[in-house]
PDB file of C-alpha atoms and ligand atoms in Angstrom:
ATOM      1  CA  MET A 201      74.299  93.081 141.878  1.00  0.00           C
ATOM      2  CA  ARG A 202      76.893  91.330 139.700  1.00  0.00           C
ATOM      3  CA  PRO A 203      79.435  89.236 141.608  1.00  0.00           C
ATOM      4  CA  ASP A 204      83.153  89.811 141.211  1.00  0.00           C
ATOM      5  CA  LEU A 205      84.110  87.608 138.282  1.00  0.00           C
ATOM      6  CA  SER A 206      87.775  88.551 138.208  1.00  0.00           C
ATOM      7  CA  VAL A 207      88.711  85.445 140.230  1.00  0.00           C
ATOM      8  CA  ARG A 208      87.260  81.912 140.501  1.00  0.00           C
ATOM      9  CA  ASP A 209      84.929  81.657 143.461  1.00  0.00           C
ATOM     10  CA  VAL A 210      85.997  78.213 144.629  1.00  0.00           C
ATOM     11  CA  ASP A 211      84.197  78.501 147.971  1.00  0.00           C
ATOM     12  CA  ILE A 212      80.669  78.472 146.611  1.00  0.00           C
ATOM     13  CA  ARG A 213      78.770  75.222 146.322  1.00  0.00           C
ATOM     14  CA  GLU A 214      76.068  74.408 143.810  1.00  0.00           C
ATOM     15  CA  LEU A 215      72.632  73.595 145.220  1.00  0.00           C
ATOM     16  CA  MET A 216      72.439  70.280 143.339  1.00  0.00           C
ATOM     17  CA  ASP A 217      75.577  69.058 145.131  1.00  0.00           C
ATOM     18  CA  ASP A 218      73.865  69.314 148.528  1.00  0.00           C
ATOM     19  CA  PRO A 219      73.040  65.764 149.704  1.00  0.00           C
ATOM     20  CA  ARG A 220      69.859  67.192 151.296  1.00  0.00           C
ATOM     21  CA  ALA A 221      68.723  68.954 148.098  1.00  0.00           C
ATOM     22  CA  ASP A 222      64.985  68.767 147.431  1.00  0.00           C
ATOM     23  CA  GLU A 223      64.457  65.544 145.446  1.00  0.00           C
ATOM     24  CA  ARG A 224      61.730  66.927 143.188  1.00  0.00           C
ATOM     25  CA  MET A 225      63.805  69.978 142.262  1.00  0.00           C
ATOM     26  CA  LEU A 226      66.860  67.825 141.693  1.00  0.00           C
ATOM     27  CA  ALA A 227      64.881  65.537 139.376  1.00  0.00           C
ATOM     28  CA  ARG A 228      63.620  68.546 137.396  1.00  0.00           C
ATOM     29  CA  THR A 229      67.195  69.822 137.221  1.00  0.00           C
ATOM     30  CA  TYR A 230      68.435  66.542 135.703  1.00  0.00           C
ATOM     31  CA  GLY A 231      65.493  66.669 133.331  1.00  0.00           C
ATOM     32  CA  ARG A 232      66.304  70.211 132.183  1.00  0.00           C
ATOM     33  CA  PHE A 233      70.037  69.676 131.558  1.00  0.00           C
ATOM     34  CA  GLY A 234      69.212  68.571 128.017  1.00  0.00           C
ATOM     35  CA  LEU A 235      67.622  71.928 127.257  1.00  0.00           C
ATOM     36  CA  VAL A 236      70.643  73.831 128.573  1.00  0.00           C
ATOM     37  CA  ASN A 237      73.092  71.576 126.749  1.00  0.00           C
ATOM     38  CA  ALA A 238      71.202  71.872 123.469  1.00  0.00           C
ATOM     39  CA  VAL A 239      71.697  75.645 123.666  1.00  0.00           C
ATOM     40  CA  VAL A 240      75.228  75.969 125.071  1.00  0.00           C
ATOM     41  CA  SER A 241      77.149  72.688 124.740  1.00  0.00           C
ATOM     42  CA  ARG A 242      76.994  72.097 120.965  1.00  0.00           C
ATOM     43  CA  PRO A 243      76.495  68.335 121.229  1.00  0.00           C
ATOM     44  CA  GLY A 244      76.147  67.985 117.448  1.00  0.00           C
ATOM     45  CA  LEU A 245      79.629  69.407 116.960  1.00  0.00           C
ATOM     46  CA  ILE A 246      81.080  67.091 119.620  1.00  0.00           C
ATOM     47  CA  TYR A 247      79.495  64.161 117.814  1.00  0.00           C
ATOM     48  CA  ARG A 248      80.576  65.124 114.283  1.00  0.00           C
ATOM     49  CA  ARG A 249      84.087  66.296 115.134  1.00  0.00           C
ATOM     50  CA  ASP A 250      85.201  63.968 117.924  1.00  0.00           C
ATOM     51  CA  ILE A 251      83.037  60.878 118.076  1.00  0.00           C
ATOM     52  CA  ARG A 252      81.928  59.778 114.621  1.00  0.00           C
ATOM     53  CA  PRO A 253      85.440  59.919 113.074  1.00  0.00           C
ATOM     54  CA  ARG A 254      86.714  57.491 115.742  1.00  0.00           C
ATOM     55  CA  ALA A 255      84.355  54.750 114.631  1.00  0.00           C
ATOM     56  CA  VAL A 256      86.677  52.589 112.555  1.00  0.00           C
ATOM     57  CA  GLY A 257      86.763  48.824 112.237  1.00  0.00           C
ATOM     58  CA  ALA A 258      84.312  46.300 113.545  1.00  0.00           C
ATOM     59  CA  ARG A 259      84.866  46.842 117.280  1.00  0.00           C
ATOM     60  CA  PRO A 260      82.136  48.833 119.089  1.00  0.00           C
ATOM     61  CA  LEU A 261      83.119  52.421 119.808  1.00  0.00           C
ATOM     62  CA  ARG A 262      83.594  52.794 123.575  1.00  0.00           C
ATOM     63  CA  ILE A 263      82.520  56.135 125.036  1.00  0.00           C
ATOM     64  CA  LEU A 264      82.685  57.290 128.653  1.00  0.00           C
ATOM     65  CA  ASP A 265      80.865  60.401 129.925  1.00  0.00           C
ATOM     66  CA  ILE A 266      82.290  61.426 133.322  1.00  0.00           C
ATOM     67  CA  GLY A 267      79.818  63.275 135.563  1.00  0.00           C
ATOM     68  CA  ALA A 268      76.991  62.503 133.172  1.00  0.00           C
ATOM     69  CA  GLY A 269      74.267  64.001 135.423  1.00  0.00           C
ATOM     70  CA  GLY A 270      70.943  63.373 133.663  1.00  0.00           C
ATOM     71  CA  ALA A 271      72.931  61.712 130.809  1.00  0.00           C
ATOM     72  CA  ASP A 272      71.185  63.678 128.033  1.00  0.00           C
ATOM     73  CA  LEU A 273      74.500  63.935 126.183  1.00  0.00           C
ATOM     74  CA  CYS A 274      74.876  60.129 126.279  1.00  0.00           C
ATOM     75  CA  ARG A 275      71.340  59.615 124.978  1.00  0.00           C
ATOM     76  CA  LEU A 276      71.840  62.139 122.205  1.00  0.00           C
ATOM     77  CA  ILE A 277      75.118  60.492 121.143  1.00  0.00           C
ATOM     78  CA  ALA A 278      73.460  57.053 121.283  1.00  0.00           C
ATOM     79  CA  GLY A 279      70.732  58.305 118.939  1.00  0.00           C
ATOM     80  CA  ARG A 280      73.202  59.812 116.461  1.00  0.00           C
ATOM     81  CA  LEU A 281      75.336  56.666 116.454  1.00  0.00           C
ATOM     82  CA  ARG A 282      72.301  54.490 115.873  1.00  0.00           C
ATOM     83  CA  HIS A 283      71.231  56.781 113.023  1.00  0.00           C
ATOM     84  CA  ASP A 284      74.696  56.391 111.473  1.00  0.00           C
ATOM     85  CA  SER A 285      74.645  52.593 112.027  1.00  0.00           C
ATOM     86  CA  ILE A 286      77.677  52.757 114.312  1.00  0.00           C
ATOM     87  CA  VAL A 287      77.821  50.151 117.065  1.00  0.00           C
ATOM     88  CA  ALA A 288      78.868  51.641 120.402  1.00  0.00           C
ATOM     89  CA  GLU A 289      78.992  51.068 124.126  1.00  0.00           C
ATOM     90  CA  ILE A 290      78.248  54.266 126.018  1.00  0.00           C
ATOM     91  CA  THR A 291      78.873  54.516 129.743  1.00  0.00           C
ATOM     92  CA  ALA A 292      77.351  57.335 131.809  1.00  0.00           C
ATOM     93  CA  LEU A 293      79.396  57.668 134.981  1.00  0.00           C
ATOM     94  CA  ASP A 294      78.523  59.830 137.951  1.00  0.00           C
ATOM     95  CA  ALA A 295      79.784  60.082 141.511  1.00  0.00           C
ATOM     96  CA  ASP A 296      76.264  60.887 142.699  1.00  0.00           C
ATOM     97  CA  GLU A 297      73.883  57.974 143.157  1.00  0.00           C
ATOM     98  CA  ARG A 298      70.906  60.314 142.681  1.00  0.00           C
ATOM     99  CA  ALA A 299      72.034  61.248 139.169  1.00  0.00           C
ATOM    100  CA  ILE A 300      72.567  57.616 138.190  1.00  0.00           C
ATOM    101  CA  ARG A 301      69.150  56.631 139.570  1.00  0.00           C
ATOM    102  CA  TRP A 302      67.424  59.417 137.629  1.00  0.00           C
ATOM    103  CA  ALA A 303      69.349  58.842 134.400  1.00  0.00           C
ATOM    104  CA  SER A 304      68.869  55.067 134.340  1.00  0.00           C
ATOM    105  CA  ALA A 305      65.129  55.541 134.904  1.00  0.00           C
ATOM    106  CA  HIS A 306      65.039  57.892 131.877  1.00  0.00           C
ATOM    107  CA  ASP A 307      67.133  55.909 129.398  1.00  0.00           C
ATOM    108  CA  ARG A 308      64.220  55.902 126.916  1.00  0.00           C
ATOM    109  CA  GLY A 309      65.623  52.973 124.958  1.00  0.00           C
ATOM    110  CA  ALA A 310      69.022  54.589 124.360  1.00  0.00           C
ATOM    111  CA  GLY A 311      70.846  51.551 125.730  1.00  0.00           C
ATOM    112  CA  VAL A 312      73.348  53.592 127.767  1.00  0.00           C
ATOM    113  CA  ARG A 313      75.121  51.869 130.694  1.00  0.00           C
ATOM    114  CA  TYR A 314      74.811  53.798 133.966  1.00  0.00           C
ATOM    115  CA  ARG A 315      77.406  53.495 136.709  1.00  0.00           C
ATOM    116  CA  ARG A 316      77.892  55.183 140.036  1.00  0.00           C
ATOM    117  CA  ALA A 317      81.655  55.237 140.447  1.00  0.00           C
ATOM    118  CA  LEU A 318      84.710  57.431 140.397  1.00  0.00           C
ATOM    119  CA  THR A 319      87.068  57.357 137.424  1.00  0.00           C
ATOM    120  CA  THR A 320      89.860  55.765 139.486  1.00  0.00           C
ATOM    121  CA  GLU A 321      87.784  52.616 139.979  1.00  0.00           C
ATOM    122  CA  LEU A 322      87.494  52.122 136.212  1.00  0.00           C
ATOM    123  CA  ALA A 323      91.100  53.070 135.486  1.00  0.00           C
ATOM    124  CA  ASP A 324      92.429  50.708 138.190  1.00  0.00           C
ATOM    125  CA  ALA A 325      90.329  47.918 136.665  1.00  0.00           C
ATOM    126  CA  GLY A 326      92.092  48.523 133.316  1.00  0.00           C
ATOM    127  CA  GLU A 327      88.956  49.664 131.479  1.00  0.00           C
ATOM    128  CA  LYS A 328      89.591  51.413 128.141  1.00  0.00           C
ATOM    129  CA  PHE A 329      87.567  53.836 126.025  1.00  0.00           C
ATOM    130  CA  ASP A 330      87.994  55.442 122.611  1.00  0.00           C
ATOM    131  CA  VAL A 331      86.427  58.703 123.783  1.00  0.00           C
ATOM    132  CA  VAL A 332      86.417  60.003 127.361  1.00  0.00           C
ATOM    133  CA  LEU A 333      84.146  63.034 127.709  1.00  0.00           C
ATOM    134  CA  SER A 334      82.833  65.339 130.347  1.00  0.00           C
ATOM    135  CA  ASN A 335      80.597  68.377 130.236  1.00  0.00           C
ATOM    136  CA  HIS A 336      80.206  70.979 132.979  1.00  0.00           C
ATOM    137  CA  VAL A 337      82.235  68.917 135.442  1.00  0.00           C
ATOM    138  CA  LEU A 338      85.668  70.589 135.598  1.00  0.00           C
ATOM    139  CA  HIS A 339      84.400  73.538 137.616  1.00  0.00           C
ATOM    140  CA  HIS A 340      82.908  71.153 140.218  1.00  0.00           C
ATOM    141  CA  LEU A 341      86.299  69.660 141.053  1.00  0.00           C
ATOM    142  CA  ASP A 342      88.821  70.825 143.624  1.00  0.00           C
ATOM    143  CA  GLU A 343      92.522  70.825 142.756  1.00  0.00           C
ATOM    144  CA  SER A 344      93.173  67.238 143.739  1.00  0.00           C
ATOM    145  CA  GLU A 345      89.965  65.920 142.102  1.00  0.00           C
ATOM    146  CA  LEU A 346      90.898  67.737 138.893  1.00  0.00           C
ATOM    147  CA  ARG A 347      94.327  66.095 138.908  1.00  0.00           C
ATOM    148  CA  THR A 348      92.755  62.679 139.528  1.00  0.00           C
ATOM    149  CA  VAL A 349      90.125  63.011 136.803  1.00  0.00           C
ATOM    150  CA  LEU A 350      92.743  64.144 134.287  1.00  0.00           C
ATOM    151  CA  ASP A 351      95.255  61.407 135.172  1.00  0.00           C
ATOM    152  CA  ASP A 352      92.468  58.816 135.066  1.00  0.00           C
ATOM    153  CA  SER A 353      91.204  60.175 131.733  1.00  0.00           C
ATOM    154  CA  ARG A 354      94.593  59.424 130.201  1.00  0.00           C
ATOM    155  CA  ARG A 355      94.789  55.975 131.833  1.00  0.00           C
ATOM    156  CA  LEU A 356      91.309  55.182 130.508  1.00  0.00           C
ATOM    157  CA  LEU A 357      92.178  55.961 126.885  1.00  0.00           C
ATOM    158  CA  ALA A 358      92.633  53.169 124.380  1.00  0.00           C
ATOM    159  CA  PRO A 359      95.432  53.747 121.827  1.00  0.00           C
ATOM    160  CA  GLY A 360      94.378  56.558 119.477  1.00  0.00           C
ATOM    161  CA  GLY A 361      91.668  57.691 121.901  1.00  0.00           C
ATOM    162  CA  LEU A 362      90.553  61.195 122.826  1.00  0.00           C
ATOM    163  CA  ALA A 363      89.846  62.801 126.191  1.00  0.00           C
ATOM    164  CA  SER A 364      87.749  65.930 125.824  1.00  0.00           C
ATOM    165  CA  HIS A 365      86.424  67.877 128.802  1.00  0.00           C
ATOM    166  CA  HIS A 366      83.981  70.687 128.024  1.00  0.00           C
ATOM    167  CA  ASP A 367      82.962  73.472 130.350  1.00  0.00           C
ATOM    168  CA  ILE A 368      81.804  77.061 130.617  1.00  0.00           C
ATOM    169  CA  SER A 369      84.427  79.774 130.452  1.00  0.00           C
ATOM    170  CA  ARG A 370      84.002  82.417 133.160  1.00  0.00           C
ATOM    171  CA  SER A 371      83.406  85.955 131.908  1.00  0.00           C
ATOM    172  CA  ARG A 372      81.096  88.882 132.505  1.00  0.00           C
ATOM    173  CA  ILE A 373      79.461  88.213 129.146  1.00  0.00           C
ATOM    174  CA  ALA A 374      78.809  84.557 130.028  1.00  0.00           C
ATOM    175  CA  TYR A 375      77.294  85.551 133.382  1.00  0.00           C
ATOM    176  CA  GLY A 376      75.213  88.388 131.961  1.00  0.00           C
ATOM    177  CA  SER A 377      73.945  86.348 129.003  1.00  0.00           C
ATOM    178  CA  PHE A 378      72.982  83.356 131.143  1.00  0.00           C
ATOM    179  CA  ALA A 379      71.222  85.628 133.635  1.00  0.00           C
ATOM    180  CA  ALA A 380      69.339  87.442 130.842  1.00  0.00           C
ATOM    181  CA  VAL A 381      68.343  84.346 128.875  1.00  0.00           C
ATOM    182  CA  THR A 382      67.156  82.333 131.873  1.00  0.00           C
ATOM    183  CA  TRP A 383      65.293  85.127 133.670  1.00  0.00           C
ATOM    184  CA  PRO A 384      62.144  85.126 131.462  1.00  0.00           C
ATOM    185  CA  ILE A 385      61.824  81.317 131.719  1.00  0.00           C
ATOM    186  CA  SER A 386      62.775  81.012 135.379  1.00  0.00           C
ATOM    187  CA  ARG A 387      59.094  80.662 136.407  1.00  0.00           C
ATOM    188  CA  SER A 388      58.046  78.468 133.515  1.00  0.00           C
ATOM    189  CA  LEU A 389      60.495  76.094 131.794  1.00  0.00           C
ATOM    190  CA  LEU A 390      63.060  76.288 134.598  1.00  0.00           C
ATOM    191  CA  ALA A 391      60.602  76.498 137.490  1.00  0.00           C
ATOM    192  CA  ASP A 392      61.237  74.152 140.428  1.00  0.00           C
ATOM    193  CA  SER A 393      64.748  73.367 139.257  1.00  0.00           C
ATOM    194  CA  PHE A 394      68.231  74.490 140.280  1.00  0.00           C
ATOM    195  CA  ILE A 395      69.194  75.352 136.702  1.00  0.00           C
ATOM    196  CA  ARG A 396      69.235  79.138 136.924  1.00  0.00           C
ATOM    197  CA  GLU A 397      70.810  79.465 140.355  1.00  0.00           C
ATOM    198  CA  ASP A 398      73.351  76.692 139.835  1.00  0.00           C
ATOM    199  CA  GLY A 399      74.160  77.948 136.332  1.00  0.00           C
ATOM    200  CA  LEU A 400      75.096  81.352 137.734  1.00  0.00           C
ATOM    201  CA  LEU A 401      77.081  79.756 140.569  1.00  0.00           C
ATOM    202  CA  SER A 402      78.821  77.496 138.019  1.00  0.00           C
ATOM    203  CA  ILE A 403      79.998  80.462 136.009  1.00  0.00           C
ATOM    204  CA  ARG A 404      81.487  82.001 139.148  1.00  0.00           C
ATOM    205  CA  ARG A 405      83.327  78.727 139.892  1.00  0.00           C
ATOM    206  CA  SER A 406      84.462  78.088 136.319  1.00  0.00           C
ATOM    207  CA  TYR A 407      87.866  78.721 134.782  1.00  0.00           C
ATOM    208  CA  THR A 408      89.043  81.161 132.193  1.00  0.00           C
ATOM    209  CA  PRO A 409      91.153  79.451 129.493  1.00  0.00           C
ATOM    210  CA  ALA A 410      94.360  80.977 130.979  1.00  0.00           C
ATOM    211  CA  GLU A 411      93.525  79.723 134.495  1.00  0.00           C
ATOM    212  CA  LEU A 412      92.763  76.243 133.229  1.00  0.00           C
ATOM    213  CA  ARG A 413      96.024  76.125 131.242  1.00  0.00           C
ATOM    214  CA  ALA A 414      97.899  76.993 134.425  1.00  0.00           C
ATOM    215  CA  ALA A 415      96.016  74.382 136.487  1.00  0.00           C
ATOM    216  CA  VAL A 416      96.492  71.282 134.332  1.00  0.00           C
ATOM    217  CA  PRO A 417      99.499  69.010 133.835  1.00  0.00           C
ATOM    218  CA  PRO A 418     101.659  69.447 130.718  1.00  0.00           C
ATOM    219  CA  GLY A 419     100.373  67.917 127.497  1.00  0.00           C
ATOM    220  CA  TRP A 420      96.738  68.961 127.870  1.00  0.00           C
ATOM    221  CA  THR A 421      95.464  71.512 125.358  1.00  0.00           C
ATOM    222  CA  VAL A 422      92.936  74.201 126.250  1.00  0.00           C
ATOM    223  CA  ARG A 423      90.739  75.490 123.442  1.00  0.00           C
ATOM    224  CA  ARG A 424      88.276  78.341 123.518  1.00  0.00           C
ATOM    225  CA  GLY A 425      84.829  77.727 122.095  1.00  0.00           C
ATOM    226  CA  VAL A 426      81.614  79.615 121.528  1.00  0.00           C
ATOM    227  CA  PRO A 427      79.446  80.644 123.284  1.00  0.00           C
ATOM    228  CA  ALA A 428      81.759  81.197 126.303  1.00  0.00           C
ATOM    229  CA  ARG A 429      83.050  77.642 126.245  1.00  0.00           C
ATOM    230  CA  LEU A 430      86.331  75.932 126.848  1.00  0.00           C
ATOM    231  CA  GLU A 431      87.602  72.471 126.064  1.00  0.00           C
ATOM    232  CA  LEU A 432      90.456  70.608 127.703  1.00  0.00           C
ATOM    233  CA  ARG A 433      91.807  67.977 125.341  1.00  0.00           C
ATOM    234  CA  TRP A 434      94.266  65.102 125.253  1.00  0.00           C
ATOM    235  CA  GLU A 435      94.777  62.931 122.164  1.00  0.00           C
ATOM    236  CA  ASP A 436      96.506  59.597 122.582  1.00  0.00           C
ATOM    237  CA  ARG A 437      99.118  59.341 119.841  1.00  0.00           C
ATOM    238  CA  ARG A 438      99.632  55.567 119.965  1.00  0.00           C
ATOM    239  CA  ALA A 439      98.520  53.728 116.846  1.00  0.00           C
ATOM    240  CA  ARG A 440      95.156  52.052 117.111  1.00  0.00           C
ATOM    241  CA  PRO A 441      95.400  48.265 117.214  1.00  0.00           C
TER     242      PRO A 441
HETATM  243  C1  LIG B 216      76.634  70.211 136.435  1.00  0.00           C
HETATM  244  S1  LIG B 216      76.479  68.495 136.418  1.00  0.00           S
HETATM  245  C2  LIG B 216      76.759  68.184 134.682  1.00  0.00           C
HETATM  246  C3  LIG B 216      75.935  67.036 134.195  1.00  0.00           C
HETATM  247  C4  LIG B 216      76.083  66.727 132.709  1.00  0.00           C
HETATM  248  N1  LIG B 216      77.431  66.371 132.365  1.00  0.00           N
HETATM  249  C5  LIG B 216      75.605  67.871 131.844  1.00  0.00           C
HETATM  250  O1  LIG B 216      76.397  68.401 131.061  1.00  0.00           O
HETATM  251  O2  LIG B 216      74.430  68.220 131.943  1.00  0.00           O
HETATM  252  C6  LIG B 216      78.000  67.859 137.136  1.00  0.00           C
HETATM  253  C7  LIG B 216      77.920  66.382 137.452  1.00  0.00           C
HETATM  254  O3  LIG B 216      79.250  65.915 137.741  1.00  0.00           O
HETATM  255  C8  LIG B 216      79.165  64.971 138.793  1.00  0.00           C
HETATM  256  N2  LIG B 216      80.512  64.866 139.385  1.00  0.00           N
HETATM  257  C9  LIG B 216      81.179  65.798 140.100  1.00  0.00           C
HETATM  258  N3  LIG B 216      82.407  65.346 140.429  1.00  0.00           N
HETATM  259  C10 LIG B 216      82.529  64.110 139.888  1.00  0.00           C
HETATM  260  C11 LIG B 216      83.572  63.133 139.855  1.00  0.00           C
HETATM  261  N4  LIG B 216      84.751  63.337 140.460  1.00  0.00           N
HETATM  262  N5  LIG B 216      83.355  61.973 139.207  1.00  0.00           N
HETATM  263  C12 LIG B 216      82.165  61.749 138.589  1.00  0.00           C
HETATM  264  N6  LIG B 216      81.141  62.623 138.592  1.00  0.00           N
HETATM  265  C13 LIG B 216      81.319  63.791 139.219  1.00  0.00           C
HETATM  266  C14 LIG B 216      78.090  65.517 139.698  1.00  0.00           C
HETATM  267  O4  LIG B 216      77.547  64.522 140.540  1.00  0.00           O
HETATM  268  C15 LIG B 216      77.078  66.052 138.678  1.00  0.00           C
HETATM  269  O5  LIG B 216      76.116  65.083 138.344  1.00  0.00           O
END
């Protein structure tokens, strides 16, 4: 039976967020995020549109991925930047020690920095980035965490920087498509992982563009994307040094 998708189900909790989650299944989940992101998150577009154009001058491009999980997005960006001969420092940040442990053990020569911390720690320390990203994190946050992550994202931006938070947009089509596409591979590619169950729970917890617009402070822009995506964006208008 389809759940009621007319309102955000903020009371449900994803299985991967359980501190007692099965370690082997959690590891497989981190390992499968790359597959999901390749299909739904359009990492190539994020790279071409938002990252590569910010590489100007001799200074390394500083990129922060908040809630990096398995950090596949960081590794993919590192590979593209290397291919384009752009020097960069990429930080994969996650609040969950288990994610950081898994991701740093699977860096595969990407040279990403892995940190278990909350954004406030970095912002209070005065750290600055040219691009602050997240993917599939907004729907995990409660109201106060959302406010904190957004305020910190702005504080973390260097002049001319971009904060860009990507997530699923809740809809019946998103739920139905994810359920249909993952069902045939649930016992093969996605076996022993939380991907299918957590993906469906995520959609129930995620925002529609109108809800997100109403939930964020003024100045943030919400864009719709395909397939069933949304992006929350802030561009720092100060001139780059
Ligand atoms: C669904 S996973 C997404 C992982 C990855 N970004 C991706 O697209 O595959 C959400 C991640 O956000 C992390 N997270 C949740 N709240 C966070 C916060 N306030 N600060 C940093 N990480 C957070 C979780 O620990 C989890 O690893």
